[in-house]
């Protein structure tokens, strides 16, 4: 009975969330079209709404831990759920994301992504995207901020393992910026591939910075170790059995 109720509430949550995304997208569109501030305001408003309604409608509480960076840094983040995107976006002062190039052509969303200064990446052309991003920063089109990238390249369901890609190191090397890894357990409560939302404490945690000076092997080894170890700890804290993690 409890599960059935949770399913009903989850469906209501998903539907109202989609409606609010559409309404806010339309409402803020004129402002976003002419100013990055409008795009940021729209996305922060939506993220705030989605996180708030998740708490009282489906029982997902959220918590951000660690020191949130304010300067120009890289954010290599564990990605399990759309929820971790919203939580990261909501707390960063100037958030930008590495995104699929195809999203630029999505109605409304493409304009918002462009105005936010997100970096579109074509498959197999990451190096060109990095150069374009650096040129945009130097020209002033995109102000320095926090650039989030997902080292595994996609959402990874809880209990599964996907190898880390070298994209974060390419940005680390080319930009000369410090990397601030992010761990999460959001996938336990907002899973990939289902409308069911599960109650509990969803956490996004900013970890100790990785300073410049590491080789590719050193950087990638350290990055994967700290993100995976801390994400596993957060999932274990929420009741996940680590013995089910497949590597």
Backbone as numpy.savetxt, mean C-alpha at the origin, in Angstrom:
# Nx Ny Nz CAx CAy CAz Cx Cy Cz
-24.20 -19.30 12.59 -25.03 -18.10 12.59 -24.15 -16.83 12.59
-23.11 -16.87 13.43 -22.22 -15.71 13.51 -21.52 -15.47 12.17
-21.10 -16.56 11.52 -20.44 -16.43 10.23 -21.39 -15.86 9.18
-22.65 -16.30 9.22 -23.64 -15.81 8.26 -23.85 -14.30 8.44
-23.91 -13.86 9.68 -24.08 -12.44 9.97 -22.87 -11.65 9.46
-21.68 -12.21 9.67 -20.46 -11.54 9.21 -20.43 -11.43 7.69
-20.93 -12.44 7.02 -21.01 -12.40 5.56 -21.96 -11.29 5.10
-23.10 -11.19 5.74 -24.08 -10.15 5.38 -23.48 -8.76 5.59
-22.84 -8.56 6.75 -22.23 -7.27 7.05 -21.09 -6.97 6.08
-20.36 -8.00 5.71 -19.25 -7.82 4.77 -19.76 -7.37 3.40
-20.83 -7.99 2.94 -21.40 -7.62 1.64 -21.91 -6.18 1.67
-22.57 -5.82 2.77 -23.04 -4.44 2.92 -21.86 -3.48 2.89
-20.80 -3.87 3.60 -19.61 -3.01 3.66 -19.00 -2.82 2.27
-18.84 -3.90 1.53 -18.23 -3.83 0.21 -19.07 -2.96 -0.73
-20.38 -3.12 -0.68 -21.26 -2.36 -1.57 -21.21 -0.87 -1.24
-21.36 -0.53 0.05 -21.35 0.88 0.40 -19.98 1.51 0.14
-18.92 0.72 0.27 -17.58 1.22 -0.01 -17.42 1.56 -1.49
-17.95 0.70 -2.35 -17.87 0.95 -3.79 -18.68 2.19 -4.17
-19.84 2.34 -3.57 -20.69 3.51 -3.84 -19.98 4.79 -3.40
-19.38 4.76 -2.21 -18.70 5.95 -1.71 -17.46 6.28 -2.55
-16.76 5.27 -3.03 -15.61 5.53 -3.90 -16.05 6.25 -5.16
-17.16 5.80 -5.75 -17.67 6.44 -6.96 -18.12 7.87 -6.68
-18.88 8.05 -5.60 -19.39 9.39 -5.27 -18.26 10.37 -4.98
-17.29 9.93 -4.17 -16.17 10.81 -3.84 -15.32 11.09 -5.06
-15.17 10.06 -5.92 -14.40 10.27 -7.13 -15.01 11.33 -8.01
-16.32 11.32 -8.13 -17.02 12.31 -8.94 -17.00 13.69 -8.28
-17.25 13.71 -6.96 -17.32 14.97 -6.22 -16.00 15.73 -6.26
-14.90 15.02 -6.06 -13.60 15.67 -5.99 -12.94 15.83 -7.37
-13.53 15.27 -8.39 -12.87 15.21 -9.69 -12.46 16.57 -10.24
-13.33 17.58 -10.24 -12.90 18.89 -10.78 -11.68 19.45 -10.06
-11.66 19.34 -8.73 -10.54 19.84 -7.94 -9.28 19.02 -8.25
-9.45 17.70 -8.29 -8.31 16.81 -8.55 -7.74 17.03 -9.94
-8.59 17.37 -10.89 -8.14 17.56 -12.27 -7.17 18.73 -12.38
-7.36 19.74 -11.53 -6.55 20.94 -11.63 -5.52 21.08 -10.51
-5.58 20.21 -9.51 -4.63 20.34 -8.40 -4.34 18.99 -7.75
-3.07 18.68 -7.51 -2.73 17.46 -6.77 -3.33 17.45 -5.37
-3.55 18.63 -4.79 -4.16 18.70 -3.47 -5.57 18.12 -3.48
-6.27 18.33 -4.59 -7.62 17.78 -4.69 -7.60 16.27 -4.75
-6.64 15.72 -5.48 -6.52 14.26 -5.57 -6.16 13.67 -4.22
-5.24 14.33 -3.51 -4.84 13.85 -2.19 -6.01 13.91 -1.21
-6.75 15.01 -1.24 -7.89 15.17 -0.34 -8.94 14.11 -0.60
-9.19 13.81 -1.87 -10.18 12.80 -2.22 -9.78 11.44 -1.70
-8.53 11.05 -1.92 -8.07 9.73 -1.52 -7.99 9.61 0.00
-7.58 10.67 0.68 -7.55 10.62 2.15 -8.96 10.53 2.72
-9.89 11.25 2.11 -11.27 11.21 2.59 -11.85 9.80 2.42
-11.60 9.22 1.26 -12.10 7.87 1.02 -11.44 6.86 1.96
-10.12 6.94 2.12 -9.42 6.01 3.01 -9.94 6.13 4.44
-10.17 7.36 4.88 -10.69 7.58 6.24 -12.07 6.94 6.39
-12.91 7.13 5.38 -14.25 6.55 5.41 -14.19 5.02 5.44
-13.38 4.45 4.56 -13.30 2.99 4.45 -12.77 2.36 5.74
-11.77 2.99 6.34 -11.19 2.46 7.58 -12.16 2.61 8.73
-12.85 3.75 8.80 -13.80 4.00 9.88 -14.99 3.05 9.79
-15.55 2.90 8.61 -16.72 2.01 8.48 -16.32 0.54 8.65
-15.08 0.20 8.34 -14.63 -1.18 8.57 -14.67 -1.51 10.06
-14.40 -0.53 10.88 -14.38 -0.76 12.33 -15.78 -1.03 12.88
-16.74 -0.15 12.51 -18.05 -0.30 13.16 -18.99 -1.25 12.41
-18.68 -1.54 11.13 -19.58 -2.40 10.37 -19.12 -3.87 10.37
-17.83 -4.10 10.19 -17.35 -5.49 10.14 -16.33 -5.83 11.22
-16.05 -4.87 12.10 -15.21 -5.16 13.26 -13.71 -5.16 13.01
-13.25 -4.53 11.92 -11.81 -4.45 11.67 -11.27 -3.16 12.29
-10.55 -3.31 13.38 -9.84 -2.18 13.98 -8.49 -2.03 13.27
-7.96 -0.84 13.23 -6.69 -0.62 12.55 -5.72 0.13 13.45
-4.44 -0.18 13.27 -3.40 0.44 14.09 -2.13 0.58 13.26
-1.53 1.77 13.30 -0.27 2.03 12.63 0.82 2.12 13.69
1.85 1.31 13.55 2.94 1.28 14.52 4.24 1.76 13.87
5.19 2.11 14.73 6.49 2.54 14.24 6.52 4.02 13.92
7.67 4.50 13.51 7.86 5.91 13.18 7.52 6.16 11.71
6.47 6.92 11.48 6.04 7.24 10.12 7.00 8.28 9.53
7.64 7.98 8.40 8.61 8.93 7.83 7.93 10.16 7.25
8.64 11.28 7.32 8.10 12.52 6.78 8.92 13.06 5.62
10.14 12.56 5.46 11.00 13.03 4.38 10.86 12.20 3.13
11.76 12.45 2.18 11.75 11.72 0.91 12.45 10.38 1.12
11.66 9.32 1.17 12.19 7.98 1.40 11.46 6.97 0.52
12.02 5.78 0.43 11.36 4.67 -0.24 10.59 3.87 0.80
9.45 3.33 0.41 8.62 2.53 1.30 8.39 1.15 0.67
9.32 0.21 0.85 9.07 -1.15 0.37 8.13 -1.84 1.37
6.93 -2.20 0.93 5.91 -2.64 1.86 5.35 -4.02 1.54
5.07 -4.76 2.56 4.33 -6.02 2.42 2.92 -5.68 1.96
2.42 -6.43 0.99 1.11 -6.14 0.42 0.24 -7.38 0.48
-0.77 -7.35 1.35 -1.69 -8.47 1.52 -3.11 -8.11 1.17
-3.41 -6.80 1.14 -4.81 -6.39 1.08 -4.92 -4.94 0.61
-6.08 -4.59 0.07 -6.34 -3.19 -0.25 -6.31 -2.34 1.01
-6.58 -2.95 2.16 -6.58 -2.22 3.42 -5.20 -1.67 3.75
-4.15 -2.43 3.50 -2.82 -1.91 3.85 -2.45 -0.73 2.96
-2.95 -0.70 1.72 -2.72 0.48 0.87 -3.33 1.72 1.50
-4.58 1.60 1.93 -5.28 2.76 2.49 -4.64 3.22 3.80
-4.22 2.27 4.63 -3.61 2.64 5.91 -2.28 3.36 5.70
-1.49 2.88 4.74 -0.22 3.53 4.44 -0.46 4.92 3.83
-1.37 4.99 2.87 -1.66 6.27 2.22 -2.14 7.31 3.22
-2.98 6.89 4.15 -3.61 7.82 5.09 -2.60 8.50 6.02
-1.51 7.81 6.36 -0.60 8.38 7.36 0.64 9.05 6.77
0.97 8.76 5.50 2.15 9.38 4.91 1.85 10.81 4.48
2.77 11.74 4.70 2.54 13.15 4.33 2.39 13.35 2.82
3.27 12.71 2.04 3.23 12.87 0.58 3.36 11.50 -0.09
2.32 10.69 -0.01 2.42 9.31 -0.53 2.32 9.23 -2.04
3.12 8.36 -2.62 3.05 8.01 -4.03 3.29 6.52 -4.12
2.79 5.91 -5.18 2.90 4.46 -5.31 3.40 4.07 -6.70
4.20 3.03 -6.74 4.48 2.37 -8.00 3.20 1.64 -8.42
2.75 1.84 -9.63 1.47 1.28 -10.05 1.58 0.67 -11.44
0.64 -0.19 -11.78 0.59 -0.76 -13.12 0.26 0.34 -14.14
0.95 0.34 -15.24 0.77 1.35 -16.28 -0.67 1.39 -16.78
-1.29 0.23 -16.86 -2.66 0.14 -17.39 -3.67 0.95 -16.58
-3.38 1.16 -15.28 -4.32 1.90 -14.42 -4.46 3.36 -14.84
-3.48 3.88 -15.57 -3.58 5.27 -16.04 -4.78 5.47 -16.95
-5.23 4.40 -17.60 -6.32 4.51 -18.55 -7.67 4.11 -17.95
-7.69 3.90 -16.63 -8.94 3.60 -15.93 -9.69 4.91 -15.69
-10.99 4.99 -16.04 -11.74 6.22 -15.83 -11.64 6.73 -14.40
-11.41 8.01 -14.25 -11.30 8.73 -12.98 -10.07 8.29 -12.18
-9.92 7.00 -11.92 -8.79 6.51 -11.12 -7.47 6.91 -11.78
-7.40 6.82 -13.10 -6.18 7.18 -13.79 -5.79 8.63 -13.56
-6.76 9.52 -13.57 -6.49 10.95 -13.33 -5.99 11.16 -11.91
-6.64 10.49 -10.96 -6.22 10.62 -9.56 -4.79 10.12 -9.38
-4.48 8.98 -9.95 -3.14 8.42 -9.82 -2.09 9.36 -10.41
-2.40 9.92 -11.58 -1.48 10.84 -12.23 -1.28 12.10 -11.40
-2.37 12.65 -10.87 -2.28 13.87 -10.08 -1.58 13.66 -8.74
-1.65 12.44 -8.22 -0.96 12.13 -6.97 0.55 11.99 -7.17
0.97 11.81 -8.41 2.38 11.62 -8.68 2.80 10.16 -8.61
1.85 9.25 -8.78 2.18 7.83 -8.79 3.02 7.52 -10.03
3.79 6.46 -9.95 4.72 6.12 -11.01 4.22 4.90 -11.77
3.75 5.07 -12.99 3.27 3.91 -13.76 4.43 3.09 -14.29
4.32 1.79 -14.20 5.40 0.90 -14.62 4.87 -0.11 -15.63
5.48 -0.13 -16.81 5.19 -1.18 -17.78 6.01 -2.41 -17.44
5.44 -3.56 -17.64 6.19 -4.78 -17.39 7.42 -4.82 -18.28
8.56 -5.09 -17.66 9.81 -5.16 -18.41 10.46 -3.82 -18.66
9.86 -2.72 -18.15 10.42 -1.39 -18.40 10.62 -0.62 -17.10
10.97 -1.31 -16.04 11.11 -0.66 -14.74 12.20 0.41 -14.75
13.31 0.12 -15.44 14.41 1.09 -15.48 13.97 2.40 -16.10
13.20 2.33 -17.17 12.70 3.54 -17.82 11.75 4.30 -16.90
10.94 3.57 -16.13 10.00 4.21 -15.21 10.74 4.96 -14.11
11.84 4.38 -13.62 12.64 5.03 -12.58 13.23 6.34 -13.12
13.76 6.30 -14.32 14.33 7.51 -14.92 13.27 8.58 -15.12
12.08 8.16 -15.54 10.98 9.12 -15.73 10.57 9.73 -14.40
10.52 8.91 -13.34 10.16 9.40 -12.02 11.17 10.43 -11.52
12.46 10.15 -11.69 13.49 11.08 -11.26 13.41 12.39 -12.05
13.11 12.29 -13.34 12.97 13.49 -14.16 11.78 14.33 -13.70
10.67 13.66 -13.33 9.49 14.37 -12.86 9.78 15.11 -11.55
10.53 14.48 -10.67 10.88 15.12 -9.40 11.75 16.35 -9.66
12.76 16.18 -10.51 13.66 17.29 -10.81 12.95 18.45 -11.49
11.96 18.14 -12.32 11.24 19.20 -13.03 10.22 19.90 -12.15
9.88 19.29 -11.02 8.91 19.90 -10.12 7.49 19.39 -10.31
7.26 18.53 -11.33 5.91 18.01 -11.52 5.49 17.14 -10.35
6.42 16.37 -9.84 6.14 15.51 -8.69 7.05 15.94 -7.55
6.48 16.44 -6.45 7.32 16.87 -5.33 7.92 15.66 -4.63
9.09 15.82 -4.01 9.68 14.72 -3.26 8.70 14.23 -2.19
8.68 12.94 -1.99 7.76 12.39 -1.00 8.13 10.98 -0.65
7.14 10.19 -0.28 7.36 8.81 0.11 6.84 7.91 -1.00
7.76 7.19 -1.64 7.40 6.35 -2.78 7.28 4.90 -2.32
6.05 4.39 -2.37 5.78 3.02 -1.91 5.89 2.04 -3.08
6.55 0.92 -2.82 6.68 -0.13 -3.81 6.48 -1.47 -3.12
5.85 -2.40 -3.83 5.59 -3.72 -3.25 6.62 -4.71 -3.78
7.57 -5.13 -2.95 8.69 -5.95 -3.39 8.27 -7.27 -4.04
7.11 -7.80 -3.66 6.66 -9.05 -4.25 5.81 -8.83 -5.50
5.53 -7.58 -5.80 4.87 -7.22 -7.05 3.37 -7.41 -7.08
2.77 -7.92 -6.02 1.34 -8.18 -6.01 0.87 -8.42 -4.59
-0.44 -8.51 -4.40 -0.97 -8.91 -3.10 -0.64 -10.39 -2.87
-0.16 -10.69 -1.70 0.20 -12.06 -1.37 -0.73 -12.56 -0.26
-1.55 -13.57 -0.53 -2.46 -14.09 0.50 -1.69 -14.59 1.72
-2.31 -14.49 2.87 -1.74 -14.99 4.11 -1.45 -16.48 3.97
-0.27 -16.89 4.37 0.09 -18.30 4.29 0.81 -18.68 3.03
0.98 -17.73 2.09 1.69 -18.01 0.86 2.97 -17.19 0.79
3.90 -17.67 0.00 5.18 -16.96 -0.16 5.44 -16.70 -1.64
5.81 -15.46 -1.94 6.18 -15.06 -3.30 7.57 -14.43 -3.21
8.51 -14.84 -4.05 9.86 -14.28 -4.00 9.87 -12.77 -4.19
10.84 -12.12 -3.59 10.98 -10.67 -3.71 11.66 -10.32 -5.03
11.18 -9.25 -5.67 11.75 -8.77 -6.92 12.79 -7.68 -6.63
13.61 -7.36 -7.61 14.73 -6.43 -7.39 14.33 -4.97 -7.55
13.06 -4.69 -7.85 12.62 -3.30 -8.03 12.99 -2.37 -6.90
12.77 -2.77 -5.63 13.13 -1.87 -4.53 14.61 -1.49 -4.53
15.47 -2.46 -4.88 16.90 -2.12 -4.90 17.21 -1.15 -6.03
16.57 -1.32 -7.18 16.80 -0.39 -8.28 16.47 1.04 -7.86
15.35 1.22 -7.16 14.98 2.55 -6.68 15.94 3.03 -5.59
16.31 2.13 -4.71 17.25 2.43 -3.62 18.56 2.95 -4.19
19.04 2.30 -5.24 20.32 2.67 -5.85 20.20 3.96 -6.66
19.15 4.07 -7.46 19.02 5.21 -8.37 18.68 6.51 -7.64
17.84 6.43 -6.61 17.41 7.64 -5.90 18.37 8.06 -4.80
19.13 7.10 -4.27 20.02 7.41 -3.15 19.27 7.66 -1.86
18.03 7.20 -1.79 17.20 7.44 -0.61 17.25 6.28 0.38
16.94 6.59 1.62 16.80 5.58 2.65 15.52 4.78 2.38
15.55 3.50 2.70 14.35 2.67 2.57 13.76 2.39 3.95
12.45 2.56 4.06 11.75 2.28 5.31 10.78 1.13 5.05
11.14 -0.10 5.44 10.28 -1.25 5.19 8.99 -1.18 6.01
7.96 -1.83 5.49 6.66 -1.87 6.18 6.15 -3.31 6.24
5.74 -3.73 7.42 5.16 -5.06 7.62 3.67 -4.91 7.89
2.92 -5.98 7.69 1.48 -5.92 7.93 0.89 -7.31 8.17
-0.31 -7.31 8.72 -1.10 -8.55 8.85 -2.51 -8.35 8.29
-2.70 -7.30 7.47 -4.03 -6.90 7.01 -4.77 -8.01 6.26
-4.03 -8.88 5.61 -4.66 -9.94 4.83 -5.45 -10.92 5.66
-5.21 -10.94 6.97 -5.97 -11.84 7.84 -7.42 -11.39 7.98
-7.65 -10.09 7.80 -8.98 -9.53 8.06 -9.68 -9.05 6.79
-8.88 -8.69 5.79 -9.39 -8.26 4.49 -8.69 -9.12 3.45
-9.09 -10.38 3.30 -8.35 -11.32 2.45 -8.52 -11.03 0.97
-7.57 -11.50 0.20 -7.62 -11.40 -1.25 -8.59 -12.44 -1.80
-9.43 -12.04 -2.76 -10.27 -13.00 -3.47 -11.58 -13.35 -2.82
-12.01 -12.59 -1.82 -13.30 -12.85 -1.19 -13.90 -11.56 -0.66
-15.22 -11.53 -0.53 -15.89 -10.36 0.03 -15.96 -10.43 1.56
-15.62 -11.57 2.14 -15.71 -11.72 3.59 -14.66 -10.85 4.28
-15.10 -10.03 5.21 -14.23 -9.23 6.04 -14.31 -9.77 7.47
-13.15 -10.02 8.08 -13.10 -10.67 9.38 -12.70 -9.69 10.47
-13.35 -9.74 11.63 -13.02 -8.81 12.71 -11.65 -9.09 13.31
-11.01 -8.04 13.81 -9.70 -8.18 14.45 -8.90 -6.90 14.33
-7.66 -6.95 14.80 -6.79 -5.77 14.77 -5.83 -5.85 13.59
-6.06 -5.03 12.59 -5.19 -4.95 11.41 -4.07 -3.96 11.70
-2.84 -4.39 11.48 -1.68 -3.56 11.82 -0.81 -3.32 10.59
-0.37 -2.09 10.45 0.69 -1.71 9.51 1.81 -1.15 10.36
3.02 -1.68 10.18 4.13 -1.25 11.04 5.32 -0.79 10.21
5.74 0.46 10.44 6.94 1.00 9.81 8.15 0.55 10.61
9.11 -0.06 9.91 10.25 -0.67 10.57 11.48 0.23 10.51
12.58 -0.25 11.08 13.82 0.54 11.12 14.32 0.82 9.70
14.79 2.02 9.44 15.27 2.39 8.10 16.48 1.55 7.67
16.58 1.33 6.37 17.76 0.72 5.77 18.51 1.82 5.06
19.66 2.18 5.59 20.42 3.30 5.05 21.13 2.91 3.76
21.64 3.91 3.08 22.37 3.70 1.84 23.70 2.99 2.09
24.25 2.38 1.02 25.56 1.77 1.10 25.59 0.26 0.96
24.43 -0.38 0.81 24.39 -1.83 0.71 24.43 -2.29 -0.74
25.01 -3.46 -0.94 24.99 -4.07 -2.27 23.59 -4.63 -2.52
23.34 -5.06 -3.76 22.02 -5.62 -4.06 21.72 -6.84 -3.20
22.68 -7.72 -3.07 22.45 -8.93 -2.26 22.21 -8.59 -0.81
23.00 -7.67 -0.26 22.83 -7.28 1.14 21.48 -6.61 1.36
21.13 -5.72 0.45 19.87 -4.99 0.60 18.68 -5.92 0.50
18.63 -6.75 -0.52 17.49 -7.63 -0.72 17.36 -8.65 0.40
18.49 -9.18 0.87 18.45 -10.14 1.98 17.90 -9.50 3.24
18.39 -8.30 3.55 17.93 -7.61 4.76 16.47 -7.20 4.63
16.10 -6.69 3.45 14.72 -6.24 3.24 13.73 -7.38 3.43
13.98 -8.49 2.77 13.06 -9.62 2.88 13.00 -10.16 4.30
14.15 -10.24 4.96 14.18 -10.79 6.31 13.35 -9.95 7.28
13.54 -8.63 7.25 12.84 -7.80 8.24 11.35 -7.72 7.96
10.97 -7.64 6.67 9.55 -7.55 6.34 8.83 -8.86 6.64
9.41 -9.97 6.22 8.75 -11.25 6.42 8.71 -11.64 7.89
9.82 -11.44 8.61 9.85 -11.81 10.03 8.84 -11.00 10.83
8.78 -9.70 10.56 7.86 -8.86 11.34 6.42 -9.09 10.93
6.17 -9.31 9.64 4.80 -9.62 9.20 4.33 -10.93 9.81
5.20 -11.92 9.85 4.85 -13.19 10.48 4.54 -13.00 11.96
5.32 -12.15 12.62 5.08 -11.88 14.05 3.73 -11.21 14.26
3.39 -10.26 13.37 2.10 -9.59 13.49 0.95 -10.56 13.24
1.12 -11.45 12.27 0.08 -12.45 12.00 -0.05 -13.43 13.17
1.08 -13.81 13.74 1.05 -14.71 14.89 0.37 -14.03 16.07
0.63 -12.74 16.25 -0.01 -11.96 17.30 -1.53 -11.98 17.15
-1.99 -12.03 15.90 -3.43 -12.03 15.61 -4.02 -13.43 15.58
-3.19 -14.45 15.86 -3.71 -15.80 15.95 -3.42 -16.71 14.79
-2.54 -16.28 13.87 -2.24 -17.11 12.70 -1.21 -18.17 13.06
-1.39 -19.38 12.55 -0.46 -20.48 12.78 0.66 -20.41 11.75
1.86 -20.04 12.18 2.98 -19.86 11.27 3.40 -21.16 10.59
3.04 -22.29 11.15 3.40 -23.57 10.54 2.74 -23.77 9.19
1.71 -22.96 8.90 1.01 -23.11 7.61 1.62 -22.26 6.51
2.63 -21.43 6.87 3.27 -20.60 5.85 4.08 -21.50 4.93
3.87 -21.36 3.62 4.58 -22.18 2.65 5.70 -21.39 1.99
6.91 -21.95 2.00 8.05 -21.28 1.37 8.65 -22.20 0.35
